[in-house]
Amino acid sequence: MSEIHDVVIVGSGPAGYTAAVYAARAQLNPVIYEGSITAGGALMNTTDVENFPGFPDGVMGPDLMDNMRKQAEKFGAKLVTDDIVEMKLDGEIKTLVDGSGNTLQAKSVILATGSAYKEIGLTNEKRLSGRGVSWCATCDGFFFREKEVAIVGGGDSAMEEANFLTRFASKVVLIHRRDTLRASKIMADRAMANPKIEFVWNTEVIDVLGAESMTGLKLKNTVDGTESERNFDGLFVAIGHVPRSELLTGQVNLDAEGYVEVVGRSTKTNLAGVFACGDLVDHTYRQAITAAGSGCQAALDAERFLTGH
């Protein structure tokens, strides 16, 4: 409690680590709580990343995060492999408590806790993650050239991902548990007009098949309860995201979906000295490079805030 830090970063991944690099180079001596289990964020569960600038031959997701981590550490960021479990963010000095019971104080806080893909909730879905099962068509669609893939979902993101996957896959089968879509009419019409997309209605995925890699899906008709199996080379789950903002409720302004609201094009929240970046604020892009860019913005915003105070 005796030391008051200039900036504490909560969360890691491209946003948190980039914020740490910039804050450390600005000699703010940042402390970054990278998470006890989720250190590195979603890219720790990604194999080849081929669209991050500077890596013409691609880079493994965990390797990219490890390099960002080392870069932050090189410039003096203090990395703590633990979770923040409690925060009091109002007032001039912010108070945070970590999972080990330590309390620390800070003049500014950068929130980079990210978001999580909603999962169907199947054991084999998790087991075959990265081996046929994906939550990001933009990240992994390239690896399914001339393959037949399934996508689960009924909203705009599912329609967008289905259309995107037709650039690579020979066929995209969109599985939806109802007989109507939640997607906007324009997005639904676009998907329905695509000859490479097949719709399977009133159906849910009840198991992912395969030993070392995914080979198919077990399906259940939601109307008559009949079960069937169908061969697929890949499964893309597009049923939404959940921002990791549970600790922030009642403190910073959140939108209806739980994402942190920021002021204009900045990373400023409604609380002075509290900034948010990465997938915690991003409904639209959710890419490693955009998260890293907003992490840079958050560090610059925090530096300017501290200079002015």
PDB file of C-alpha atoms in Angstrom:
ATOM      1  CA  MET A   1       0.000   0.000   0.000  1.00  0.00           C
ATOM      2  CA  SER A   2       2.953   2.351   0.530  1.00  0.00           C
ATOM      3  CA  GLU A   3       3.822   2.689  -3.173  1.00  0.00           C
ATOM      4  CA  ILE A   4       1.451   4.447  -5.536  1.00  0.00           C
ATOM      5  CA  HIS A   5       2.094   3.282  -9.098  1.00  0.00           C
ATOM      6  CA  ASP A   6       1.766   5.586 -12.080  1.00  0.00           C
ATOM      7  CA  VAL A   7      -0.122   2.982 -14.088  1.00  0.00           C
ATOM      8  CA  VAL A   8      -1.424  -0.542 -13.568  1.00  0.00           C
ATOM      9  CA  ILE A   9      -2.504  -2.546 -16.624  1.00  0.00           C
ATOM     10  CA  VAL A  10      -5.158  -5.197 -16.043  1.00  0.00           C
ATOM     11  CA  GLY A  11      -5.012  -7.900 -18.708  1.00  0.00           C
ATOM     12  CA  SER A  12      -2.528  -8.897 -21.356  1.00  0.00           C
ATOM     13  CA  GLY A  13      -2.862 -10.032 -24.955  1.00  0.00           C
ATOM     14  CA  PRO A  14      -1.903  -7.665 -27.793  1.00  0.00           C
ATOM     15  CA  ALA A  15      -3.641  -4.701 -26.112  1.00  0.00           C
ATOM     16  CA  GLY A  16      -2.202  -5.140 -22.634  1.00  0.00           C
ATOM     17  CA  TYR A  17       1.324  -5.986 -23.735  1.00  0.00           C
ATOM     18  CA  THR A  18       1.447  -3.101 -26.221  1.00  0.00           C
ATOM     19  CA  ALA A  19       0.198  -0.714 -23.552  1.00  0.00           C
ATOM     20  CA  ALA A  20       2.966  -2.032 -21.296  1.00  0.00           C
ATOM     21  CA  VAL A  21       5.627  -1.456 -23.983  1.00  0.00           C
ATOM     22  CA  TYR A  22       4.562   2.158 -24.520  1.00  0.00           C
ATOM     23  CA  ALA A  23       4.077   2.920 -20.822  1.00  0.00           C
ATOM     24  CA  ALA A  24       7.447   1.401 -19.960  1.00  0.00           C
ATOM     25  CA  ARG A  25       9.248   3.369 -22.674  1.00  0.00           C
ATOM     26  CA  ALA A  26       7.615   6.497 -21.258  1.00  0.00           C
ATOM     27  CA  GLN A  27       9.257   5.585 -17.920  1.00  0.00           C
ATOM     28  CA  LEU A  28       5.929   5.117 -16.154  1.00  0.00           C
ATOM     29  CA  ASN A  29       7.129   1.840 -14.593  1.00  0.00           C
ATOM     30  CA  PRO A  30       3.885   0.000 -15.395  1.00  0.00           C
ATOM     31  CA  VAL A  31       2.729  -3.053 -13.496  1.00  0.00           C
ATOM     32  CA  ILE A  32       0.833  -5.439 -15.756  1.00  0.00           C
ATOM     33  CA  TYR A  33      -1.397  -8.147 -14.334  1.00  0.00           C
ATOM     34  CA  GLU A  34      -1.365 -10.567 -17.240  1.00  0.00           C
ATOM     35  CA  GLY A  35      -3.680 -13.199 -15.721  1.00  0.00           C
ATOM     36  CA  SER A  36      -2.989 -16.473 -13.958  1.00  0.00           C
ATOM     37  CA  ILE A  37      -4.603 -18.650 -16.649  1.00  0.00           C
ATOM     38  CA  THR A  38      -5.443 -16.287 -19.486  1.00  0.00           C
ATOM     39  CA  ALA A  39      -2.004 -14.644 -19.856  1.00  0.00           C
ATOM     40  CA  GLY A  40      -1.499 -13.774 -23.500  1.00  0.00           C
ATOM     41  CA  GLY A  41      -5.200 -13.670 -24.301  1.00  0.00           C
ATOM     42  CA  ALA A  42      -7.006 -15.429 -27.130  1.00  0.00           C
ATOM     43  CA  LEU A  43      -3.910 -15.724 -29.318  1.00  0.00           C
ATOM     44  CA  MET A  44      -2.521 -18.318 -26.930  1.00  0.00           C
ATOM     45  CA  ASN A  45      -5.128 -20.684 -28.442  1.00  0.00           C
ATOM     46  CA  THR A  46      -4.301 -19.768 -32.046  1.00  0.00           C
ATOM     47  CA  THR A  47      -1.812 -21.625 -34.199  1.00  0.00           C
ATOM     48  CA  ASP A  48      -0.538 -19.819 -37.321  1.00  0.00           C
ATOM     49  CA  VAL A  49      -1.142 -16.072 -37.423  1.00  0.00           C
ATOM     50  CA  GLU A  50      -0.559 -14.935 -40.990  1.00  0.00           C
ATOM     51  CA  ASN A  51      -2.113 -11.464 -40.953  1.00  0.00           C
ATOM     52  CA  PHE A  52      -0.073  -9.712 -38.261  1.00  0.00           C
ATOM     53  CA  PRO A  53       2.221  -7.171 -39.991  1.00  0.00           C
ATOM     54  CA  GLY A  54       5.924  -7.885 -39.956  1.00  0.00           C
ATOM     55  CA  PHE A  55       5.753 -11.676 -40.220  1.00  0.00           C
ATOM     56  CA  PRO A  56       5.712 -12.597 -43.940  1.00  0.00           C
ATOM     57  CA  ASP A  57       5.959 -16.295 -43.109  1.00  0.00           C
ATOM     58  CA  GLY A  58       3.388 -16.095 -40.320  1.00  0.00           C
ATOM     59  CA  VAL A  59       3.933 -16.549 -36.601  1.00  0.00           C
ATOM     60  CA  MET A  60       2.487 -18.854 -33.989  1.00  0.00           C
ATOM     61  CA  GLY A  61       0.035 -17.081 -31.699  1.00  0.00           C
ATOM     62  CA  PRO A  62       1.841 -18.050 -28.471  1.00  0.00           C
ATOM     63  CA  ASP A  63       5.201 -16.996 -29.988  1.00  0.00           C
ATOM     64  CA  LEU A  64       3.817 -13.584 -30.920  1.00  0.00           C
ATOM     65  CA  MET A  65       2.512 -13.064 -27.390  1.00  0.00           C
ATOM     66  CA  ASP A  66       5.790 -14.250 -25.871  1.00  0.00           C
ATOM     67  CA  ASN A  67       7.726 -11.740 -27.986  1.00  0.00           C
ATOM     68  CA  MET A  68       5.391  -8.912 -26.969  1.00  0.00           C
ATOM     69  CA  ARG A  69       5.742  -9.955 -23.363  1.00  0.00           C
ATOM     70  CA  LYS A  70       9.558  -9.973 -23.568  1.00  0.00           C
ATOM     71  CA  GLN A  71       9.531  -6.567 -25.241  1.00  0.00           C
ATOM     72  CA  ALA A  72       7.449  -5.069 -22.426  1.00  0.00           C
ATOM     73  CA  GLU A  73       9.746  -6.652 -19.857  1.00  0.00           C
ATOM     74  CA  LYS A  74      12.838  -5.391 -21.678  1.00  0.00           C
ATOM     75  CA  PHE A  75      11.723  -1.783 -21.238  1.00  0.00           C
ATOM     76  CA  GLY A  76      10.988  -2.207 -17.552  1.00  0.00           C
ATOM     77  CA  ALA A  77       7.382  -3.311 -17.225  1.00  0.00           C
ATOM     78  CA  LYS A  78       6.747  -5.431 -14.137  1.00  0.00           C
ATOM     79  CA  LEU A  79       4.789  -8.533 -15.150  1.00  0.00           C
ATOM     80  CA  VAL A  80       2.612 -10.283 -12.581  1.00  0.00           C
ATOM     81  CA  THR A  81       1.108 -13.668 -13.511  1.00  0.00           C
ATOM     82  CA  ASP A  82      -1.988 -13.243 -11.394  1.00  0.00           C
ATOM     83  CA  ASP A  83      -5.518 -11.907 -11.697  1.00  0.00           C
ATOM     84  CA  ILE A  84      -7.014  -8.722 -10.361  1.00  0.00           C
ATOM     85  CA  VAL A  85     -10.101  -9.803  -8.421  1.00  0.00           C
ATOM     86  CA  GLU A  86     -11.303  -6.494  -7.046  1.00  0.00           C
ATOM     87  CA  MET A  87     -11.053  -2.889  -8.215  1.00  0.00           C
ATOM     88  CA  LYS A  88     -12.131   0.487  -6.841  1.00  0.00           C
ATOM     89  CA  LEU A  89     -11.618   2.876  -9.724  1.00  0.00           C
ATOM     90  CA  ASP A  90     -13.237   6.126  -8.636  1.00  0.00           C
ATOM     91  CA  GLY A  91     -11.260   8.831  -6.909  1.00  0.00           C
ATOM     92  CA  GLU A  92      -7.806  10.180  -7.596  1.00  0.00           C
ATOM     93  CA  ILE A  93      -6.048   7.018  -6.383  1.00  0.00           C
ATOM     94  CA  LYS A  94      -7.319   3.662  -7.652  1.00  0.00           C
ATOM     95  CA  THR A  95      -7.180   0.553  -5.456  1.00  0.00           C
ATOM     96  CA  LEU A  96      -6.785  -2.982  -6.821  1.00  0.00           C
ATOM     97  CA  VAL A  97      -6.601  -6.378  -5.124  1.00  0.00           C
ATOM     98  CA  ASP A  98      -5.027  -9.410  -6.782  1.00  0.00           C
ATOM     99  CA  GLY A  99      -5.757 -13.114  -6.434  1.00  0.00           C
ATOM    100  CA  SER A 100      -2.996 -13.527  -3.859  1.00  0.00           C
ATOM    101  CA  GLY A 101      -4.551 -10.918  -1.578  1.00  0.00           C
ATOM    102  CA  ASN A 102      -2.085  -8.134  -2.365  1.00  0.00           C
ATOM    103  CA  THR A 103      -3.466  -4.591  -2.492  1.00  0.00           C
ATOM    104  CA  LEU A 104      -1.927  -1.957  -4.733  1.00  0.00           C
ATOM    105  CA  GLN A 105      -2.677   1.640  -5.595  1.00  0.00           C
ATOM    106  CA  ALA A 106      -2.346   3.516  -8.868  1.00  0.00           C
ATOM    107  CA  LYS A 107      -2.834   6.968 -10.302  1.00  0.00           C
ATOM    108  CA  SER A 108      -4.142   5.454 -13.539  1.00  0.00           C
ATOM    109  CA  VAL A 109      -5.439   2.088 -14.711  1.00  0.00           C
ATOM    110  CA  ILE A 110      -5.543   0.608 -18.206  1.00  0.00           C
ATOM    111  CA  LEU A 111      -8.196  -2.069 -18.661  1.00  0.00           C
ATOM    112  CA  ALA A 112      -7.283  -4.721 -21.228  1.00  0.00           C
ATOM    113  CA  THR A 113      -9.214  -7.754 -20.008  1.00  0.00           C
ATOM    114  CA  GLY A 114     -10.504  -8.612 -23.468  1.00  0.00           C
ATOM    115  CA  SER A 115     -13.485 -10.701 -24.409  1.00  0.00           C
ATOM    116  CA  ALA A 116     -14.165 -14.388 -24.743  1.00  0.00           C
ATOM    117  CA  TYR A 117     -15.836 -16.211 -27.599  1.00  0.00           C
ATOM    118  CA  LYS A 118     -19.091 -17.786 -26.555  1.00  0.00           C
ATOM    119  CA  GLU A 119     -18.756 -21.540 -26.744  1.00  0.00           C
ATOM    120  CA  ILE A 120     -21.379 -24.172 -27.433  1.00  0.00           C
ATOM    121  CA  GLY A 121     -20.217 -25.883 -24.243  1.00  0.00           C
ATOM    122  CA  LEU A 122     -19.182 -29.298 -25.582  1.00  0.00           C
ATOM    123  CA  THR A 123     -16.199 -31.206 -24.186  1.00  0.00           C
ATOM    124  CA  ASN A 124     -14.883 -32.127 -27.634  1.00  0.00           C
ATOM    125  CA  GLU A 125     -15.380 -28.562 -28.854  1.00  0.00           C
ATOM    126  CA  LYS A 126     -12.710 -27.465 -26.386  1.00  0.00           C
ATOM    127  CA  ARG A 127     -10.510 -30.530 -26.927  1.00  0.00           C
ATOM    128  CA  LEU A 128     -10.369 -30.043 -30.703  1.00  0.00           C
ATOM    129  CA  SER A 129      -9.818 -26.287 -30.524  1.00  0.00           C
ATOM    130  CA  GLY A 130      -7.172 -25.440 -33.122  1.00  0.00           C
ATOM    131  CA  ARG A 131      -7.573 -28.872 -34.688  1.00  0.00           C
ATOM    132  CA  GLY A 132     -10.636 -28.174 -36.753  1.00  0.00           C
ATOM    133  CA  VAL A 133     -12.646 -26.079 -34.299  1.00  0.00           C
ATOM    134  CA  SER A 134     -12.275 -22.305 -34.488  1.00  0.00           C
ATOM    135  CA  TRP A 135     -14.044 -19.152 -33.322  1.00  0.00           C
ATOM    136  CA  CYS A 136     -12.486 -16.819 -35.883  1.00  0.00           C
ATOM    137  CA  ALA A 137     -12.985 -17.169 -39.634  1.00  0.00           C
ATOM    138  CA  THR A 138     -10.709 -14.204 -40.336  1.00  0.00           C
ATOM    139  CA  CYS A 139      -7.934 -15.894 -38.366  1.00  0.00           C
ATOM    140  CA  ASP A 140      -8.295 -19.457 -39.601  1.00  0.00           C
ATOM    141  CA  GLY A 141     -10.372 -19.509 -42.796  1.00  0.00           C
ATOM    142  CA  PHE A 142      -7.289 -19.735 -44.995  1.00  0.00           C
ATOM    143  CA  PHE A 143      -6.476 -23.187 -43.609  1.00  0.00           C
ATOM    144  CA  PHE A 144      -9.696 -24.670 -44.991  1.00  0.00           C
ATOM    145  CA  ARG A 145      -9.126 -24.241 -48.707  1.00  0.00           C
ATOM    146  CA  GLU A 146     -11.389 -26.552 -50.706  1.00  0.00           C
ATOM    147  CA  LYS A 147     -12.726 -28.084 -47.488  1.00  0.00           C
ATOM    148  CA  GLU A 148     -16.314 -28.465 -46.316  1.00  0.00           C
ATOM    149  CA  VAL A 149     -16.891 -26.564 -43.087  1.00  0.00           C
ATOM    150  CA  ALA A 150     -19.801 -25.924 -40.740  1.00  0.00           C
ATOM    151  CA  ILE A 151     -20.615 -22.696 -38.967  1.00  0.00           C
ATOM    152  CA  VAL A 152     -22.967 -22.386 -35.996  1.00  0.00           C
ATOM    153  CA  GLY A 153     -24.913 -19.196 -35.408  1.00  0.00           C
ATOM    154  CA  GLY A 154     -27.764 -17.061 -36.636  1.00  0.00           C
ATOM    155  CA  GLY A 155     -26.685 -13.454 -36.176  1.00  0.00           C
ATOM    156  CA  ASP A 156     -24.880 -10.918 -38.328  1.00  0.00           C
ATOM    157  CA  SER A 157     -21.443 -12.171 -37.280  1.00  0.00           C
ATOM    158  CA  ALA A 158     -22.343 -15.717 -38.365  1.00  0.00           C
ATOM    159  CA  MET A 159     -23.557 -14.456 -41.764  1.00  0.00           C
ATOM    160  CA  GLU A 160     -20.423 -12.371 -42.196  1.00  0.00           C
ATOM    161  CA  GLU A 161     -18.155 -15.270 -41.274  1.00  0.00           C
ATOM    162  CA  ALA A 162     -20.072 -17.673 -43.524  1.00  0.00           C
ATOM    163  CA  ASN A 163     -19.648 -15.362 -46.513  1.00  0.00           C
ATOM    164  CA  PHE A 164     -15.995 -14.854 -45.676  1.00  0.00           C
ATOM    165  CA  LEU A 165     -15.370 -18.607 -45.476  1.00  0.00           C
ATOM    166  CA  THR A 166     -16.708 -19.145 -49.001  1.00  0.00           C
ATOM    167  CA  ARG A 167     -13.524 -17.505 -50.256  1.00  0.00           C
ATOM    168  CA  PHE A 168     -11.660 -20.605 -49.134  1.00  0.00           C
ATOM    169  CA  ALA A 169     -13.979 -23.504 -48.383  1.00  0.00           C
ATOM    170  CA  SER A 170     -15.627 -25.571 -51.106  1.00  0.00           C
ATOM    171  CA  LYS A 171     -18.852 -25.481 -49.115  1.00  0.00           C
ATOM    172  CA  VAL A 172     -20.095 -23.750 -45.972  1.00  0.00           C
ATOM    173  CA  VAL A 173     -22.974 -25.302 -44.042  1.00  0.00           C
ATOM    174  CA  LEU A 174     -24.659 -22.873 -41.664  1.00  0.00           C
ATOM    175  CA  ILE A 175     -26.358 -24.672 -38.779  1.00  0.00           C
ATOM    176  CA  HIS A 176     -29.028 -22.816 -36.827  1.00  0.00           C
ATOM    177  CA  ARG A 177     -31.208 -24.094 -34.007  1.00  0.00           C
ATOM    178  CA  ARG A 178     -34.273 -22.160 -35.177  1.00  0.00           C
ATOM    179  CA  ASP A 179     -36.046 -21.746 -38.533  1.00  0.00           C
ATOM    180  CA  THR A 180     -35.427 -17.995 -38.719  1.00  0.00           C
ATOM    181  CA  LEU A 181     -32.257 -15.942 -38.378  1.00  0.00           C
ATOM    182  CA  ARG A 182     -31.473 -13.209 -35.873  1.00  0.00           C
ATOM    183  CA  ALA A 183     -29.323 -11.492 -38.484  1.00  0.00           C
ATOM    184  CA  SER A 184     -30.344  -8.262 -40.192  1.00  0.00           C
ATOM    185  CA  LYS A 185     -32.216  -8.746 -43.473  1.00  0.00           C
ATOM    186  CA  ILE A 186     -29.371  -7.439 -45.606  1.00  0.00           C
ATOM    187  CA  MET A 187     -26.853  -9.816 -44.033  1.00  0.00           C
ATOM    188  CA  ALA A 188     -29.246 -12.774 -44.185  1.00  0.00           C
ATOM    189  CA  ASP A 189     -30.125 -12.092 -47.833  1.00  0.00           C
ATOM    190  CA  ARG A 190     -26.470 -11.865 -48.755  1.00  0.00           C
ATOM    191  CA  ALA A 191     -25.721 -15.235 -47.169  1.00  0.00           C
ATOM    192  CA  MET A 192     -28.784 -16.887 -48.687  1.00  0.00           C
ATOM    193  CA  ALA A 193     -27.815 -15.633 -52.139  1.00  0.00           C
ATOM    194  CA  ASN A 194     -24.372 -17.222 -51.883  1.00  0.00           C
ATOM    195  CA  PRO A 195     -24.435 -20.544 -53.790  1.00  0.00           C
ATOM    196  CA  LYS A 196     -21.653 -21.991 -51.614  1.00  0.00           C
ATOM    197  CA  ILE A 197     -23.684 -21.635 -48.387  1.00  0.00           C
ATOM    198  CA  GLU A 198     -26.166 -24.331 -47.339  1.00  0.00           C
ATOM    199  CA  PHE A 199     -28.589 -23.691 -44.468  1.00  0.00           C
ATOM    200  CA  VAL A 200     -29.543 -26.434 -42.011  1.00  0.00           C
ATOM    201  CA  TRP A 201     -32.500 -25.264 -39.927  1.00  0.00           C
ATOM    202  CA  ASN A 202     -33.866 -26.358 -36.546  1.00  0.00           C
ATOM    203  CA  THR A 203     -30.624 -28.153 -35.765  1.00  0.00           C
ATOM    204  CA  GLU A 204     -28.058 -27.966 -32.990  1.00  0.00           C
ATOM    205  CA  VAL A 205     -24.579 -29.423 -32.623  1.00  0.00           C
ATOM    206  CA  ILE A 206     -24.461 -31.918 -29.768  1.00  0.00           C
ATOM    207  CA  ASP A 207     -20.940 -33.303 -30.293  1.00  0.00           C
ATOM    208  CA  VAL A 208     -17.763 -32.720 -32.257  1.00  0.00           C
ATOM    209  CA  LEU A 209     -16.337 -35.920 -33.730  1.00  0.00           C
ATOM    210  CA  GLY A 210     -12.693 -36.837 -34.218  1.00  0.00           C
ATOM    211  CA  ALA A 211      -9.700 -38.228 -32.360  1.00  0.00           C
ATOM    212  CA  GLU A 212      -6.637 -36.127 -33.236  1.00  0.00           C
ATOM    213  CA  SER A 213      -8.532 -33.653 -35.427  1.00  0.00           C
ATOM    214  CA  MET A 214     -12.144 -32.912 -36.208  1.00  0.00           C
ATOM    215  CA  THR A 215     -13.843 -35.241 -38.691  1.00  0.00           C
ATOM    216  CA  GLY A 216     -17.517 -34.361 -38.323  1.00  0.00           C
ATOM    217  CA  LEU A 217     -20.425 -33.318 -36.152  1.00  0.00           C
ATOM    218  CA  LYS A 218     -23.228 -35.035 -34.326  1.00  0.00           C
ATOM    219  CA  LEU A 219     -26.451 -33.106 -34.900  1.00  0.00           C
ATOM    220  CA  LYS A 220     -29.874 -33.057 -33.288  1.00  0.00           C
ATOM    221  CA  ASN A 221     -33.093 -31.814 -34.843  1.00  0.00           C
ATOM    222  CA  THR A 222     -34.707 -29.384 -32.387  1.00  0.00           C
ATOM    223  CA  VAL A 223     -38.228 -30.181 -33.644  1.00  0.00           C
ATOM    224  CA  ASP A 224     -38.431 -34.000 -33.673  1.00  0.00           C
ATOM    225  CA  GLY A 225     -35.315 -34.869 -31.638  1.00  0.00           C
ATOM    226  CA  THR A 226     -33.735 -37.075 -34.309  1.00  0.00           C
ATOM    227  CA  GLU A 227     -29.965 -37.340 -34.274  1.00  0.00           C
ATOM    228  CA  SER A 228     -27.563 -37.683 -37.184  1.00  0.00           C
ATOM    229  CA  GLU A 229     -23.874 -37.421 -38.045  1.00  0.00           C
ATOM    230  CA  ARG A 230     -22.280 -35.509 -40.894  1.00  0.00           C
ATOM    231  CA  ASN A 231     -18.679 -35.261 -42.040  1.00  0.00           C
ATOM    232  CA  PHE A 232     -16.980 -31.853 -41.894  1.00  0.00           C
ATOM    233  CA  ASP A 233     -13.368 -30.674 -42.047  1.00  0.00           C
ATOM    234  CA  GLY A 234     -13.936 -27.735 -39.733  1.00  0.00           C
ATOM    235  CA  LEU A 235     -16.363 -26.053 -37.347  1.00  0.00           C
ATOM    236  CA  PHE A 236     -16.612 -22.307 -36.808  1.00  0.00           C
ATOM    237  CA  VAL A 237     -18.583 -21.202 -33.751  1.00  0.00           C
ATOM    238  CA  ALA A 238     -20.130 -17.761 -34.286  1.00  0.00           C
ATOM    239  CA  ILE A 239     -22.631 -17.321 -31.480  1.00  0.00           C
ATOM    240  CA  GLY A 240     -21.208 -14.116 -30.055  1.00  0.00           C
ATOM    241  CA  HIS A 241     -18.675 -12.750 -27.595  1.00  0.00           C
ATOM    242  CA  VAL A 242     -18.681 -12.038 -23.889  1.00  0.00           C
ATOM    243  CA  PRO A 243     -16.596  -9.043 -22.745  1.00  0.00           C
ATOM    244  CA  ARG A 244     -14.667  -9.733 -19.565  1.00  0.00           C
ATOM    245  CA  SER A 245     -16.144  -6.766 -17.745  1.00  0.00           C
ATOM    246  CA  GLU A 246     -17.712  -8.432 -14.720  1.00  0.00           C
ATOM    247  CA  LEU A 247     -15.483  -6.533 -12.273  1.00  0.00           C
ATOM    248  CA  LEU A 248     -16.390  -3.215 -13.870  1.00  0.00           C
ATOM    249  CA  THR A 249     -20.156  -3.240 -13.421  1.00  0.00           C
ATOM    250  CA  GLY A 250     -21.258  -0.175 -11.490  1.00  0.00           C
ATOM    251  CA  GLN A 251     -17.906   1.555 -11.949  1.00  0.00           C
ATOM    252  CA  VAL A 252     -17.234   2.425 -15.578  1.00  0.00           C
ATOM    253  CA  ASN A 253     -19.975   2.900 -18.139  1.00  0.00           C
ATOM    254  CA  LEU A 254     -20.849  -0.272 -20.026  1.00  0.00           C
ATOM    255  CA  ASP A 255     -23.128  -0.678 -23.017  1.00  0.00           C
ATOM    256  CA  ALA A 256     -26.052  -3.101 -23.149  1.00  0.00           C
ATOM    257  CA  GLU A 257     -23.756  -5.969 -24.118  1.00  0.00           C
ATOM    258  CA  GLY A 258     -21.238  -5.308 -21.349  1.00  0.00           C
ATOM    259  CA  TYR A 259     -18.507  -3.643 -23.438  1.00  0.00           C
ATOM    260  CA  VAL A 260     -16.768  -0.639 -21.885  1.00  0.00           C
ATOM    261  CA  GLU A 261     -17.830   2.680 -23.387  1.00  0.00           C
ATOM    262  CA  VAL A 262     -15.032   5.087 -24.283  1.00  0.00           C
ATOM    263  CA  VAL A 263     -15.085   8.764 -25.200  1.00  0.00           C
ATOM    264  CA  GLY A 264     -14.936   9.372 -28.954  1.00  0.00           C
ATOM    265  CA  ARG A 265     -11.836   7.922 -30.609  1.00  0.00           C
ATOM    266  CA  SER A 266      -9.923   7.909 -27.326  1.00  0.00           C
ATOM    267  CA  THR A 267      -9.577   5.133 -24.741  1.00  0.00           C
ATOM    268  CA  LYS A 268     -10.918   7.315 -21.909  1.00  0.00           C
ATOM    269  CA  THR A 269     -13.755   5.918 -19.816  1.00  0.00           C
ATOM    270  CA  ASN A 270     -16.183   7.998 -17.753  1.00  0.00           C
ATOM    271  CA  LEU A 271     -13.734   7.841 -14.828  1.00  0.00           C
ATOM    272  CA  ALA A 272     -10.689  10.116 -14.809  1.00  0.00           C
ATOM    273  CA  GLY A 273      -7.489   8.110 -15.043  1.00  0.00           C
ATOM    274  CA  VAL A 274      -9.188   4.912 -16.221  1.00  0.00           C
ATOM    275  CA  PHE A 275      -8.648   3.793 -19.803  1.00  0.00           C
ATOM    276  CA  ALA A 276      -9.896   0.769 -21.751  1.00  0.00           C
ATOM    277  CA  CYS A 277      -8.575  -0.918 -24.861  1.00  0.00           C
ATOM    278  CA  GLY A 278      -8.639  -4.065 -26.976  1.00  0.00           C
ATOM    279  CA  ASP A 279     -11.555  -6.445 -27.264  1.00  0.00           C
ATOM    280  CA  LEU A 280     -13.031  -5.047 -24.050  1.00  0.00           C
ATOM    281  CA  VAL A 281     -14.239  -2.070 -26.105  1.00  0.00           C
ATOM    282  CA  ASP A 282     -14.271  -3.469 -29.651  1.00  0.00           C
ATOM    283  CA  HIS A 283     -17.552  -4.802 -31.050  1.00  0.00           C
ATOM    284  CA  THR A 284     -16.454  -4.698 -34.654  1.00  0.00           C
ATOM    285  CA  TYR A 285     -12.919  -5.735 -35.554  1.00  0.00           C
ATOM    286  CA  ARG A 286     -11.564  -7.954 -32.789  1.00  0.00           C
ATOM    287  CA  GLN A 287      -8.188  -8.480 -34.455  1.00  0.00           C
ATOM    288  CA  ALA A 288      -4.771  -8.704 -32.824  1.00  0.00           C
ATOM    289  CA  ILE A 289      -3.496  -5.695 -34.748  1.00  0.00           C
ATOM    290  CA  THR A 290      -6.448  -3.458 -33.813  1.00  0.00           C
ATOM    291  CA  ALA A 291      -6.147  -4.533 -30.175  1.00  0.00           C
ATOM    292  CA  ALA A 292      -2.430  -3.694 -30.215  1.00  0.00           C
ATOM    293  CA  GLY A 293      -3.187  -0.299 -31.736  1.00  0.00           C
ATOM    294  CA  SER A 294      -5.717   0.542 -29.043  1.00  0.00           C
ATOM    295  CA  GLY A 295      -3.240  -0.601 -26.384  1.00  0.00           C
ATOM    296  CA  CYS A 296      -0.813   1.972 -27.765  1.00  0.00           C
ATOM    297  CA  GLN A 297      -3.557   4.623 -27.596  1.00  0.00           C
ATOM    298  CA  ALA A 298      -4.365   3.732 -23.982  1.00  0.00           C
ATOM    299  CA  ALA A 299      -0.756   4.116 -22.902  1.00  0.00           C
ATOM    300  CA  LEU A 300      -0.471   7.481 -24.648  1.00  0.00           C
ATOM    301  CA  ASP A 301      -3.763   8.621 -23.115  1.00  0.00           C
ATOM    302  CA  ALA A 302      -2.542   7.547 -19.665  1.00  0.00           C
ATOM    303  CA  GLU A 303       0.800   9.307 -20.150  1.00  0.00           C
ATOM    304  CA  ARG A 304      -0.950  12.549 -21.106  1.00  0.00           C
ATOM    305  CA  PHE A 305      -3.315  12.233 -18.183  1.00  0.00           C
ATOM    306  CA  LEU A 306      -0.449  11.777 -15.736  1.00  0.00           C
ATOM    307  CA  THR A 307       1.480  14.685 -17.248  1.00  0.00           C
ATOM    308  CA  GLY A 308      -1.556  16.920 -16.803  1.00  0.00           C
ATOM    309  CA  HIS A 309      -1.962  15.866 -13.187  1.00  0.00           C
TER     310      HIS A 309
END
